CSV table of C-alpha atoms in Angstrom, one decimal:
chain,number,residue,atom,x,y,z
T,1331,MET,CA,45.3,-134.0,-40.4
T,1332,PHE,CA,44.8,-135.2,-44.0
T,1333,TRP,CA,44.5,-138.9,-44.5
T,1334,THR,CA,46.2,-140.3,-47.7
T,1335,MET,CA,46.2,-143.7,-49.0
T,1336,SER,CA,49.8,-144.3,-47.7
T,1337,ASP,CA,48.6,-143.2,-44.3
T,1338,LYS,CA,45.8,-145.7,-44.4
T,1339,GLN,CA,48.2,-148.5,-45.4
T,1340,LYS,CA,50.2,-147.8,-42.2
T,1341,ILE,CA,47.3,-147.9,-39.8
T,1342,THR,CA,47.2,-150.8,-37.4
T,1343,SER,CA,45.0,-151.7,-34.5
T,1344,GLY,CA,47.1,-151.2,-31.4
T,1345,LYS,CA,46.4,-152.6,-28.0
T,1346,THR,CA,47.1,-151.0,-24.7
T,1347,GLU,CA,45.6,-151.6,-21.3
T,1348,SER,CA,44.5,-148.0,-21.0
T,1349,GLU,CA,42.7,-148.2,-24.4
T,1350,ASN,CA,41.0,-151.5,-23.8
T,1351,SER,CA,40.0,-150.5,-20.3
T,1352,MET,CA,37.4,-148.1,-21.7
T,1353,TRP,CA,35.4,-150.9,-23.3
T,1354,GLY,CA,36.2,-153.8,-20.9
T,1355,GLY,CA,36.4,-157.4,-22.0
T,1356,ARG,CA,34.2,-157.1,-25.0
T,1357,TYR,CA,37.1,-155.6,-27.1
T,1358,ALA,CA,40.4,-157.5,-27.5
T,1359,ALA,CA,42.1,-154.8,-29.6
T,1360,GLY,CA,42.3,-151.1,-29.4
T,1361,PRO,CA,40.9,-148.7,-32.0
T,1362,SER,CA,42.6,-148.0,-35.3
T,1363,ALA,CA,44.3,-144.6,-35.8
T,1364,ILE,CA,41.3,-143.4,-37.9
T,1365,MET,CA,38.9,-144.5,-35.2
T,1366,MET,CA,40.9,-142.7,-32.6
T,1367,ALA,CA,41.1,-139.5,-34.7
T,1368,ILE,CA,37.3,-139.3,-35.4
T,1369,ASN,CA,36.2,-140.5,-31.9
T,1370,ALA,CA,38.5,-138.6,-29.6
T,1371,SER,CA,37.1,-135.3,-28.2
T,1372,ILE,CA,39.8,-134.5,-25.6
T,1373,SER,CA,41.1,-131.6,-27.8
T,1374,PHE,CA,38.1,-129.6,-26.9
T,1375,ASP,CA,36.2,-131.3,-24.1
T,1376,LYS,CA,39.1,-130.8,-21.7
T,1377,LYS,CA,37.5,-127.4,-21.1
T,1378,LEU,CA,35.0,-129.4,-19.0
T,1379,ALA,CA,37.7,-130.9,-16.8
T,1380,LEU,CA,37.1,-128.8,-13.6
T,1381,TYR,CA,33.3,-129.4,-14.1
T,1382,ASP,CA,33.9,-133.1,-14.5
T,1383,ILE,CA,35.7,-133.1,-11.2
T,1384,GLU,CA,33.0,-131.1,-9.5
T,1385,GLY,CA,30.4,-133.7,-10.7
T,1386,SER,CA,32.5,-136.6,-9.7
T,1387,LEU,CA,33.1,-135.2,-6.2
T,1388,ALA,CA,29.3,-134.9,-5.7
T,1389,HIS,CA,28.7,-138.4,-7.1
T,1390,ALA,CA,31.4,-139.9,-4.9
T,1391,ALA,CA,29.9,-138.2,-1.8
T,1392,MET,CA,26.5,-139.5,-2.6
T,1393,LEU,CA,27.7,-143.1,-3.3
T,1394,GLY,CA,29.3,-142.9,0.2
T,1395,ALA,CA,26.2,-141.5,1.9
T,1396,LYS,CA,24.1,-144.3,0.4
T,1397,ASN,CA,26.7,-146.9,1.4
T,1398,ILE,CA,27.3,-148.0,-2.1
T,1399,ILE,CA,31.0,-147.5,-1.7
T,1400,SER,CA,33.0,-147.3,1.5
T,1401,ALA,CA,33.8,-144.1,3.4
T,1402,ASP,CA,37.5,-145.0,2.8
T,1403,ASP,CA,37.0,-145.1,-0.9
T,1404,VAL,CA,35.2,-141.8,-0.8
T,1405,ALA,CA,38.1,-140.3,1.1
T,1406,LYS,CA,40.6,-141.6,-1.4
T,1407,ILE,CA,38.5,-140.5,-4.4
T,1408,THR,CA,38.0,-137.0,-2.9
T,1409,ALA,CA,41.7,-136.5,-2.2
T,1410,GLY,CA,42.7,-137.9,-5.6
T,1411,LEU,CA,40.3,-135.6,-7.5
T,1412,ASN,CA,41.3,-132.6,-5.5
T,1413,THR,CA,44.9,-133.3,-6.4
T,1414,ILE,CA,44.0,-133.7,-10.1
T,1415,ARG,CA,42.1,-130.4,-9.9
T,1416,GLU,CA,45.1,-128.5,-8.6
T,1417,GLN,CA,47.2,-130.1,-11.4
T,1418,ILE,CA,44.8,-129.0,-14.1
T,1419,LYS,CA,44.6,-125.4,-12.6
T,1420,ALA,CA,48.4,-125.4,-12.6
T,1421,GLY,CA,48.6,-126.6,-16.2
T,1422,ASP,CA,50.5,-129.7,-15.0
T,1423,PHE,CA,47.9,-132.5,-16.0
T,1424,ALA,CA,48.8,-134.5,-19.2
T,1425,PHE,CA,45.7,-135.1,-21.3
T,1426,THR,CA,46.1,-137.8,-23.9
T,1427,GLU,CA,44.1,-138.5,-27.0
T,1428,ALA,CA,44.5,-142.3,-26.3
T,1429,LEU,CA,42.0,-142.0,-23.4
T,1430,GLU,CA,39.5,-140.3,-25.8
T,1431,ASP,CA,37.7,-137.8,-23.6
T,1432,VAL,CA,38.0,-135.7,-20.5
T,1433,HIS,CA,36.1,-138.3,-18.4
T,1434,MET,CA,38.4,-141.2,-19.1
T,1435,ASN,CA,41.5,-139.0,-18.8
T,1436,ILE,CA,40.6,-138.0,-15.3
T,1437,GLU,CA,39.3,-141.4,-14.2
T,1438,HIS,CA,42.5,-143.1,-15.6
T,1439,HIS,CA,44.8,-140.7,-13.7
T,1440,LEU,CA,42.8,-141.0,-10.6
T,1441,THR,CA,42.9,-144.8,-10.7
T,1442,LEU,CA,46.7,-144.7,-11.2
T,1443,ALA,CA,47.0,-142.4,-8.2
T,1444,ILE,CA,44.7,-144.2,-5.8
T,1445,GLY,CA,44.2,-147.7,-7.0
T,1446,ASP,CA,40.9,-149.7,-7.0
T,1447,ALA,CA,39.0,-146.9,-5.3
T,1448,GLY,CA,39.2,-145.0,-8.5
T,1449,ARG,CA,37.6,-147.8,-10.4
T,1450,ARG,CA,34.5,-147.6,-8.1
T,1451,LEU,CA,33.8,-143.9,-8.9
T,1452,HIS,CA,31.8,-144.8,-12.0
T,1453,THR,CA,29.3,-146.9,-10.1
T,1454,GLY,CA,25.8,-145.9,-10.8
T,1455,ARG,CA,26.5,-143.5,-13.7
T,1456,SER,CA,27.5,-143.5,-17.3
T,1457,ARG,CA,29.5,-141.1,-19.5
T,1458,ASN,CA,26.2,-140.2,-21.1
T,1459,ASP,CA,24.7,-138.6,-17.9
T,1460,GLN,CA,28.2,-137.5,-16.9
T,1461,VAL,CA,28.9,-135.4,-19.9
T,1462,ALA,CA,25.3,-133.9,-19.9
T,1463,THR,CA,26.0,-132.9,-16.3
T,1464,ASP,CA,29.5,-131.5,-17.0
T,1465,PHE,CA,28.1,-129.5,-20.0
T,1466,LYS,CA,25.2,-128.0,-18.0
T,1467,LEU,CA,27.6,-127.0,-15.3
T,1468,TRP,CA,29.7,-125.2,-17.9
T,1469,MET,CA,26.6,-123.8,-19.5
T,1470,ARG,CA,25.4,-122.3,-16.3
T,1471,ASP,CA,28.6,-120.4,-16.0
T,1472,ALA,CA,28.4,-119.3,-19.6
T,1473,PHE,CA,24.9,-117.9,-19.1
T,1474,ASP,CA,26.0,-116.1,-16.0
T,1475,TYR,CA,29.0,-114.6,-17.8
T,1476,LEU,CA,26.9,-113.6,-20.8
T,1477,ASP,CA,24.4,-111.9,-18.5
T,1478,ALA,CA,27.2,-109.9,-16.8
T,1479,GLN,CA,28.5,-108.8,-20.2
T,1480,LEU,CA,25.1,-107.8,-21.4
T,1481,LYS,CA,24.7,-105.8,-18.3
T,1482,ALA,CA,28.1,-104.1,-18.8
T,1483,LEU,CA,27.1,-103.0,-22.3
T,1484,GLN,CA,23.7,-101.7,-21.0
T,1485,ALA,CA,25.7,-99.6,-18.4
T,1486,ALA,CA,27.9,-98.2,-21.2
T,1487,LEU,CA,24.9,-97.3,-23.3
T,1488,ILE,CA,23.2,-95.7,-20.3
T,1489,SER,CA,26.4,-93.7,-19.5
T,1490,GLN,CA,26.3,-92.2,-23.0
T,1491,ALA,CA,22.7,-91.6,-23.0
T,1492,GLU,CA,22.9,-89.6,-19.8
T,1493,GLN,CA,25.1,-87.1,-21.6
T,1494,HIS,CA,22.8,-86.8,-24.6
T,1495,THR,CA,19.2,-86.4,-23.5
T,1496,GLU,CA,19.1,-83.0,-25.3
T,1497,THR,CA,21.2,-84.0,-28.3
T,1498,VAL,CA,18.9,-84.0,-31.4
T,1499,MET,CA,19.4,-86.4,-34.2
T,1500,PRO,CA,17.2,-87.6,-37.1
T,1501,GLY,CA,15.1,-90.5,-36.4
T,1502,LEU,CA,14.7,-92.7,-39.5
T,1503,THR,CA,12.2,-95.0,-41.0
T,1504,HIS,CA,13.0,-96.8,-44.3
T,1505,PHE,CA,16.5,-95.2,-43.7
T,1506,GLN,CA,14.8,-91.9,-44.6
T,1507,ILE,CA,14.6,-88.9,-42.2
T,1508,ALA,CA,11.3,-89.2,-40.3
T,1509,GLN,CA,11.1,-87.3,-37.1
T,1510,PRO,CA,13.6,-85.7,-34.7
T,1511,VAL,CA,14.7,-87.9,-31.7
T,1512,SER,CA,17.4,-87.6,-29.1
T,1513,PHE,CA,20.6,-89.5,-29.3
T,1514,ALA,CA,19.9,-90.7,-25.8
T,1515,HIS,CA,16.5,-92.1,-26.9
T,1516,HIS,CA,18.3,-94.0,-29.7
T,1517,LEU,CA,20.8,-95.6,-27.4
T,1518,MET,CA,18.1,-96.5,-24.9
T,1519,ALA,CA,16.5,-98.6,-27.7
T,1520,TYR,CA,19.5,-100.9,-27.5
T,1521,VAL,CA,19.3,-101.0,-23.7
T,1522,GLU,CA,15.8,-102.5,-24.2
T,1523,MET,CA,17.0,-105.0,-26.8
T,1524,LEU,CA,19.8,-106.1,-24.4
T,1525,GLY,CA,17.2,-106.4,-21.6
T,1526,ARG,CA,15.3,-108.9,-23.6
T,1527,ASP,CA,18.5,-110.7,-24.3
T,1528,ARG,CA,19.2,-111.0,-20.6
T,1529,ASP,CA,15.7,-112.2,-20.1
T,1530,ARG,CA,16.3,-115.0,-22.6
T,1531,VAL,CA,19.5,-115.8,-20.8
T,1532,LEU,CA,17.9,-116.1,-17.5
T,1533,GLY,CA,15.1,-118.2,-18.9
T,1534,ALA,CA,17.5,-120.5,-20.7
T,1535,ARG,CA,19.6,-120.9,-17.5
T,1536,LYS,CA,16.6,-121.8,-15.5
T,1537,ARG,CA,15.5,-124.5,-18.0
T,1538,ALA,CA,19.0,-125.9,-18.0
T,1539,ASN,CA,19.3,-126.1,-14.2
T,1540,GLU,CA,18.1,-129.7,-13.8
T,1541,CYS,CA,20.7,-132.3,-13.0
T,1542,PRO,CA,21.1,-135.4,-15.3
T,1543,LEU,CA,23.6,-137.2,-13.1
T,1544,GLY,CA,22.3,-140.6,-12.0
T,1545,ALA,CA,20.2,-141.1,-15.2
T,1546,ALA,CA,23.1,-143.5,-16.2
T,1547,ALA,CA,23.3,-144.7,-19.9
T,1548,LEU,CA,19.6,-144.2,-20.6
T,1549,ALA,CA,17.5,-146.3,-18.3
T,1550,GLY,CA,18.5,-145.3,-14.7
T,1551,THR,CA,20.5,-147.6,-12.4
T,1552,PRO,CA,19.6,-150.4,-9.9
T,1553,TYR,CA,21.9,-148.9,-7.3
T,1554,PRO,CA,20.0,-147.0,-4.5
T,1555,ILE,CA,21.4,-143.6,-5.5
T,1556,ASP,CA,20.0,-140.3,-4.2
T,1557,ARG,CA,19.8,-138.1,-7.3
T,1558,ALA,CA,18.2,-135.3,-5.3
T,1559,MET,CA,21.4,-135.2,-3.2
T,1560,THR,CA,23.8,-134.8,-6.1
T,1561,ALA,CA,21.5,-132.2,-7.7
T,1562,LYS,CA,21.5,-130.2,-4.5
T,1563,THR,CA,25.2,-130.4,-4.0
T,1564,LEU,CA,25.8,-129.2,-7.6
T,1565,GLY,CA,23.4,-126.3,-7.2
T,1566,PHE,CA,20.7,-127.6,-9.5
T,1567,ASP,CA,17.0,-127.0,-8.9
T,1568,ARG,CA,16.1,-130.7,-9.2
T,1569,PRO,CA,17.1,-133.8,-10.9
T,1570,THR,CA,15.9,-134.4,-14.4
T,1571,ALA,CA,12.6,-136.4,-14.5
T,1572,ASN,CA,13.2,-138.9,-17.3
T,1573,SER,CA,16.4,-140.8,-17.8
T,1574,LEU,CA,15.9,-141.0,-21.6
T,1575,ASP,CA,15.5,-137.3,-21.9
T,1576,SER,CA,18.3,-136.7,-19.4
T,1577,VAL,CA,21.0,-138.1,-21.6
T,1578,SER,CA,19.7,-137.1,-25.0
T,1579,ASP,CA,18.5,-133.5,-24.2
T,1580,ARG,CA,20.5,-130.7,-25.7
T,1581,ASP,CA,17.8,-128.1,-25.6
T,1582,PHE,CA,20.1,-126.1,-23.3
T,1583,VAL,CA,22.7,-125.9,-26.0
T,1584,MET,CA,20.1,-124.8,-28.6
T,1585,ASP,CA,18.9,-122.2,-26.1
T,1586,TYR,CA,22.3,-120.9,-25.7
T,1587,ALA,CA,22.9,-120.7,-29.5
T,1588,SER,CA,19.5,-119.2,-30.1
T,1589,THR,CA,20.0,-116.5,-27.3
T,1590,ALA,CA,23.6,-115.9,-28.6
T,1591,SER,CA,22.2,-115.5,-32.2
T,1592,ILE,CA,19.6,-113.0,-31.2
T,1593,THR,CA,22.2,-111.1,-29.1
T,1594,MET,CA,24.5,-111.0,-32.1
T,1595,VAL,CA,21.7,-109.6,-34.2
T,1596,HIS,CA,21.4,-106.7,-31.8
T,1597,LEU,CA,25.1,-106.2,-31.6
T,1598,SER,CA,25.3,-106.3,-35.4
T,1599,ARG,CA,22.6,-103.7,-35.7
T,1600,LEU,CA,24.4,-101.4,-33.4
T,1601,ALA,CA,27.7,-102.0,-35.2
T,1602,GLU,CA,26.1,-101.2,-38.5
T,1603,GLU,CA,24.9,-97.9,-37.2
T,1604,ILE,CA,28.3,-96.9,-35.7
T,1605,ILE,CA,29.8,-97.7,-39.2
T,1606,LEU,CA,27.3,-95.5,-40.8
T,1607,TRP,CA,27.6,-92.7,-38.3
T,1608,MET,CA,31.4,-92.7,-38.7
T,1609,ASN,CA,31.2,-92.1,-42.5
T,1610,PRO,CA,32.4,-88.5,-43.0
T,1611,GLN,CA,29.4,-87.9,-45.2
T,1612,ILE,CA,27.3,-88.4,-42.1
T,1613,GLY,CA,29.9,-87.6,-39.4
T,1614,PHE,CA,27.7,-88.2,-36.3
T,1615,VAL,CA,30.4,-89.9,-34.2
T,1616,THR,CA,34.1,-90.6,-34.1
T,1617,LEU,CA,36.1,-93.5,-32.5
T,1618,GLY,CA,39.6,-93.1,-31.2
T,1619,ASP,CA,42.8,-94.7,-32.5
T,1620,GLN,CA,42.5,-97.7,-30.1
T,1621,LEU,CA,39.3,-99.0,-31.8
T,1622,THR,CA,39.9,-98.1,-35.4
T,1623,THR,CA,42.5,-99.0,-38.0
T,1624,GLY,CA,44.2,-97.1,-40.9
T,1625,SER,CA,45.0,-98.0,-44.5
T,1626,SER,CA,48.2,-99.4,-45.9
T,1627,ILE,CA,47.8,-97.1,-48.9
T,1628,MET,CA,45.4,-94.3,-47.9
T,1629,PRO,CA,46.8,-92.2,-45.0
T,1630,GLN,CA,43.6,-90.3,-44.3
T,1631,LYS,CA,41.5,-93.4,-43.5
T,1632,ARG,CA,40.0,-94.3,-40.1
T,1633,ASN,CA,38.3,-97.6,-40.5
T,1634,PRO,CA,35.7,-98.9,-38.0
T,1635,ASP,CA,37.2,-102.4,-38.2
T,1636,ALA,CA,36.1,-103.4,-34.6
T,1637,ALA,CA,32.4,-102.7,-35.6
T,1638,GLU,CA,32.7,-104.4,-38.9
T,1639,LEU,CA,34.2,-107.5,-37.3
T,1640,VAL,CA,31.3,-107.6,-34.7
T,1641,ARG,CA,28.9,-107.4,-37.7
T,1642,GLY,CA,30.9,-110.0,-39.5
T,1643,LYS,CA,31.1,-112.6,-36.7
T,1644,THR,CA,27.3,-112.9,-36.5
T,1645,GLY,CA,27.4,-115.6,-39.2
T,1646,ARG,CA,29.6,-117.9,-37.1
T,1647,VAL,CA,27.0,-117.8,-34.3
T,1648,PHE,CA,24.0,-118.3,-36.6
T,1649,GLY,CA,25.8,-121.2,-38.1
T,1650,VAL,CA,26.1,-123.0,-34.8
T,1651,LEU,CA,22.4,-122.6,-34.1
T,1652,MET,CA,21.7,-124.1,-37.5
T,1653,GLN,CA,24.2,-126.9,-36.7
T,1654,MET,CA,22.5,-127.8,-33.4
T,1655,LEU,CA,19.0,-127.8,-34.9
T,1656,THR,CA,20.2,-130.0,-37.7
T,1657,LEU,CA,22.1,-132.3,-35.3
T,1658,LEU,CA,19.0,-133.0,-33.2
T,1659,LYS,CA,16.2,-132.9,-35.8
T,1660,ALA,CA,16.2,-136.6,-36.6
T,1661,LEU,CA,18.1,-138.1,-33.7
T,1662,PRO,CA,16.3,-140.9,-32.0
T,1663,LEU,CA,16.3,-141.4,-28.3
T,1664,ALA,CA,18.5,-141.8,-26.4
T,1665,TYR,CA,22.3,-140.9,-26.6
T,1666,ALA,CA,24.2,-141.1,-29.9
T,1667,LYS,CA,27.7,-140.0,-30.6
T,1668,ASP,CA,26.4,-137.3,-32.8
T,1669,LEU,CA,26.0,-135.4,-29.6
T,1670,GLN,CA,29.7,-135.1,-29.3
T,1671,GLU,CA,29.4,-132.4,-32.0
T,1672,ASP,CA,27.6,-130.1,-29.5
T,1673,LYS,CA,30.5,-128.8,-27.6
T,1674,GLU,CA,33.4,-127.6,-29.8
T,1675,GLN,CA,31.2,-125.1,-31.8
T,1676,THR,CA,29.4,-124.0,-28.5
T,1677,PHE,CA,32.7,-123.1,-27.0
T,1678,MET,CA,33.5,-121.0,-30.1
T,1679,VAL,CA,30.2,-119.2,-29.7
T,1680,ALA,CA,31.1,-118.3,-26.1
T,1681,GLU,CA,34.5,-117.0,-27.3
T,1682,THR,CA,32.8,-115.0,-30.1
T,1683,LEU,CA,30.2,-113.5,-27.8
T,1684,ASP,CA,32.9,-112.6,-25.3
T,1685,LEU,CA,35.0,-110.8,-27.9
T,1686,ALA,CA,32.0,-109.1,-29.6
T,1687,LEU,CA,30.4,-107.8,-26.4
T,1688,SER,CA,33.8,-106.6,-25.1
T,1689,ALA,CA,34.5,-104.7,-28.3
T,1690,MET,CA,31.0,-103.2,-28.4
T,1691,THR,CA,31.2,-102.0,-24.9
T,1692,ALA,CA,34.6,-100.4,-25.5
T,1693,MET,CA,33.2,-98.7,-28.7
T,1694,VAL,CA,30.1,-97.3,-26.9
T,1695,LEU,CA,32.2,-95.9,-24.2
T,1696,ASP,CA,34.7,-94.4,-26.6
T,1697,ILE,CA,32.1,-92.7,-28.9
T,1698,LYS,CA,32.6,-88.9,-29.4
T,1699,VAL,CA,29.4,-87.3,-30.6
T,1700,ASN,CA,29.3,-84.5,-33.2
T,1701,LYS,CA,26.2,-82.7,-31.9
T,1702,ALA,CA,26.2,-80.1,-34.7
T,1703,ALA,CA,26.2,-82.7,-37.4
T,1704,MET,CA,23.4,-84.6,-35.7
T,1705,GLN,CA,21.3,-81.4,-35.1
T,1706,TYR,CA,21.8,-80.2,-38.8
T,1707,ALA,CA,20.8,-83.6,-40.1
T,1708,ALA,CA,17.7,-83.6,-38.0
T,1709,THR,CA,16.5,-80.4,-39.8
T,1710,LEU,CA,16.7,-82.0,-43.2
T,1711,GLY,CA,14.0,-84.0,-45.0
T,1712,PHE,CA,11.1,-81.9,-43.5
T,1713,SER,CA,11.4,-83.9,-40.3
T,1714,THR,CA,8.8,-81.6,-38.5
T,1715,ALA,CA,6.0,-82.2,-41.0
T,1716,THR,CA,4.1,-84.3,-38.5
T,1717,ASP,CA,4.4,-81.5,-36.0
T,1718,LEU,CA,2.8,-79.2,-38.5
T,1719,ALA,CA,-0.1,-81.6,-39.1
T,1720,ASP,CA,-0.5,-82.1,-35.3
T,1721,TRP,CA,-0.7,-78.2,-34.9
T,1722,LEU,CA,-3.4,-78.0,-37.5
T,1723,VAL,CA,-5.4,-80.7,-35.6
T,1724,ARG,CA,-5.0,-79.0,-32.2
T,1725,GLU,CA,-5.4,-75.4,-33.2
T,1726,LEU,CA,-7.6,-75.5,-36.3
T,1727,LYS,CA,-9.6,-78.6,-35.3
T,1728,LEU,CA,-9.0,-80.2,-38.7
T,1729,PRO,CA,-9.4,-84.0,-39.0
T,1730,PHE,CA,-6.0,-85.6,-39.0
T,1731,ARG,CA,-6.4,-86.9,-42.6
T,1732,ASP,CA,-7.2,-83.3,-43.7
T,1733,ALA,CA,-4.3,-81.9,-41.8
T,1734,HIS,CA,-2.1,-84.6,-43.4
T,1735,HIS,CA,-3.3,-83.4,-46.9
T,1736,VAL,CA,-2.7,-79.7,-46.1
T,1737,THR,CA,0.8,-80.5,-44.6
T,1738,GLY,CA,1.6,-82.5,-47.8
T,1739,LYS,CA,0.9,-79.4,-49.9
T,1740,ILE,CA,3.1,-77.2,-47.7
T,1741,VAL,CA,5.9,-79.7,-47.8
T,1742,LYS,CA,5.6,-79.6,-51.7
T,1743,LEU,CA,5.9,-75.9,-51.5
T,1744,ALA,CA,9.0,-76.1,-49.4
T,1745,GLU,CA,10.5,-78.7,-51.8
T,1746,ASP,CA,9.8,-76.4,-54.8
T,1747,LYS,CA,11.4,-73.5,-53.0
T,1748,ASN,CA,14.3,-75.7,-51.8
T,1749,VAL,CA,13.8,-74.6,-48.2
T,1750,GLN,CA,13.0,-76.4,-44.9
T,1751,LEU,CA,9.6,-76.1,-43.3
T,1752,HIS,CA,10.6,-73.5,-40.7
T,1753,GLU,CA,12.0,-71.3,-43.6
T,1754,ILE,CA,8.7,-71.1,-45.5
T,1755,PRO,CA,7.3,-67.5,-45.3
T,1756,LEU,CA,3.9,-67.4,-43.4
T,1757,GLN,CA,2.0,-66.1,-46.3
T,1758,ASP,CA,3.0,-69.1,-48.4
T,1759,MET,CA,1.6,-71.5,-45.8
T,1760,GLN,CA,-1.5,-69.3,-45.6
T,1761,SER,CA,-2.0,-69.7,-49.4
T,1762,VAL,CA,-2.6,-73.4,-48.6
T,1763,GLU,CA,-4.6,-72.9,-45.3
T,1764,PRO,CA,-5.5,-69.3,-44.6
T,1765,ARG,CA,-6.1,-69.9,-40.9
T,1766,ILE,CA,-2.5,-70.8,-40.1
T,1767,THR,CA,-0.9,-68.2,-37.8
T,1768,ALA,CA,2.6,-67.2,-36.9
T,1769,ASN,CA,2.4,-69.7,-33.9
T,1770,ILE,CA,3.0,-72.4,-36.3
T,1771,PHE,CA,6.7,-71.7,-36.2
T,1772,ASP,CA,6.7,-72.6,-32.4
T,1773,VAL,CA,6.4,-76.3,-33.4
T,1774,LEU,CA,8.6,-76.4,-36.5
T,1775,SER,CA,12.1,-76.5,-34.8
T,1776,VAL,CA,13.6,-79.9,-34.3
T,1777,GLU,CA,14.1,-79.2,-30.6
T,1778,ALA,CA,10.4,-78.3,-30.1
T,1779,SER,CA,9.4,-81.4,-32.0
T,1780,MET,CA,11.6,-83.6,-29.8
T,1781,LYS,CA,10.4,-82.0,-26.5
T,1782,SER,CA,6.8,-82.4,-27.5
T,1783,ARG,CA,7.0,-86.3,-27.6
T,1784,THR,CA,6.0,-86.8,-24.0
T,1785,SER,CA,4.0,-90.0,-24.3
T,1786,PHE,CA,5.3,-92.9,-22.4
T,1787,GLY,CA,8.3,-94.2,-24.2
T,1788,GLY,CA,8.7,-91.1,-26.2
T,1789,THR,CA,11.8,-89.1,-27.1
T,1790,ALA,CA,11.1,-85.9,-25.0
T,1791,PRO,CA,14.2,-85.3,-22.7
T,1792,VAL,CA,12.0,-85.5,-19.6
T,1793,MET,CA,10.7,-89.0,-20.7
T,1794,VAL,CA,14.1,-90.2,-21.7
T,1795,LYS,CA,15.5,-89.2,-18.3
T,1796,ALA,CA,12.7,-91.1,-16.6
T,1797,ALA,CA,13.4,-94.1,-18.9
T,1798,ILE,CA,17.1,-94.0,-17.9
T,1799,SER,CA,16.2,-94.0,-14.3
T,1800,ASP,CA,13.7,-96.8,-14.7
T,1801,ALA,CA,16.2,-98.9,-16.7
T,1802,LYS,CA,18.7,-98.6,-13.9
T,1803,LYS,CA,16.1,-100.1,-11.5
T,1804,ARG,CA,14.9,-102.8,-14.0
T,1805,PHE,CA,18.3,-104.0,-15.2
T,1806,TRP,CA,20.5,-103.5,-12.2
C-alpha cells in the first residue's frame, strides 16, 4: 500500500470494542489506519497460530494446576482452543488485521466462543513472553526440518560417491590443475561441510530450547505460576533463567540466520561447481531436462538455472542475518516493537532453504558423470609432478626441496616439448637426473597417483570407501 496525501486526509481514528480491548481503559479511541498498517503483524505471524495454541493450552493447564483459575475455566479454554485449532487446520479461521496479531486474534475468538473464561487465559503472561515462546516452538521445528533436509542431501552425495570411488578427476588449487583426485572424494568434501552445518543446527536448537513462558512482560509475575511445568509440557529443557532476557532474546533467530547463511555458502559452492562442470568446454557432468532450461533464441542451450538460482538466493539469506544483527545491536532491554521485524524475513529464510536444499538434492541425484572427460582433464597440467618428486625422495633419497627442483626442470622439459610427464622419454628425464629409472613411469599415471594417497582423509579409493562407511555411521 502506498500512502498519498489524499489517503492521509481520509484517515480517522476509529473505535471498536475489539480494538480497544487490546489496550484496556487507557485508550478511548482505536488506532488510526496508518498505525494499524505499521503495527499489525497478522499477515505473517499467523504462521505461528498452531504454536500459539500449543503454548496457551500448556499455560491454561498450569494455571489450573496452581489454582490460579478454576478447573471449569481450564476445561472451557481447552475445548475452545482445540476447536480453534481444528478451524485453523481446515482453513476456516478468519484472521483480521483489526486484532493486530495472531495472539489477539485467537484470544478474541476464544472469548467470543466461551465467554469470560477466555479472558482469564492471559493471566500471568504477556504477549512479550508469549510471542517468544511461540517463535521458539516454530524455530525448533524449523531446525529439525533443516537437519532432515541436510541429511537427505548428504545421502544423495554419498549415493553418487559410492559409484565413483575409482573415477579420476583433476583436483584444483587456485582453480588450476593440481593433483588427481576421485570424484567420490570431491563429493565427500561436501558431505563433511553439511555435517558441520548439521552440528550447528543441533547446537542452535539446544540453545533455543529454553522456555520464556511466564516471564511475562519483563519482570516476571506475582501469580504462583509453575514455569517448570509449562516448560516440560512444551518439551523445553528448562525455563529461561532471567525474565528480562527471556522477552528480549533473539539469539535463536540470529543462530538460525547464521546457520542458514553458512549452509547457503556450501550450497552455493556446490552449485557453482555444477555450473562449471556442465560447461561443454569442461563437460564433466550433465543434468536432465527436468532440472535445466533452454533458450528462447538458441535451441542448443541447456542452462543450469536451478544451480544458478541456488547460487543467487544466497544473498537473501545473508541479508536476513545482517538485518537481525543490525536489529539487535543497539536495542536496550527489554522488549521493543523492533522485535516484530524478526519473523517475516526468518520465515522467508526457511522457505529459501527448503527450496535450495530440495533443488540441490535433486540435482546431485540427477548428475550424469562423463568419466572420460574427467580422466582426460586429470592428465593435463602436469598433475602428477608431485608424484615424480615423491619418487625421487623415496627411491633416490633426495631431500624433498632438491626433488622439487629436479621435478621443476623436468616439467619445464615437458612444457617445452608440449607433452605430459608420462610422455617424456626416459633419456630426457635422465638428462636432468641420471639416476632416474624406468620405474618412474609406474607413478606418473593419474590412476597410480590417486591410489597412492592412502593417508587418513586421502583420495585413494580404499580410503574414500572407508570414509563413506564412516560417514554413514557418523551422520545417520
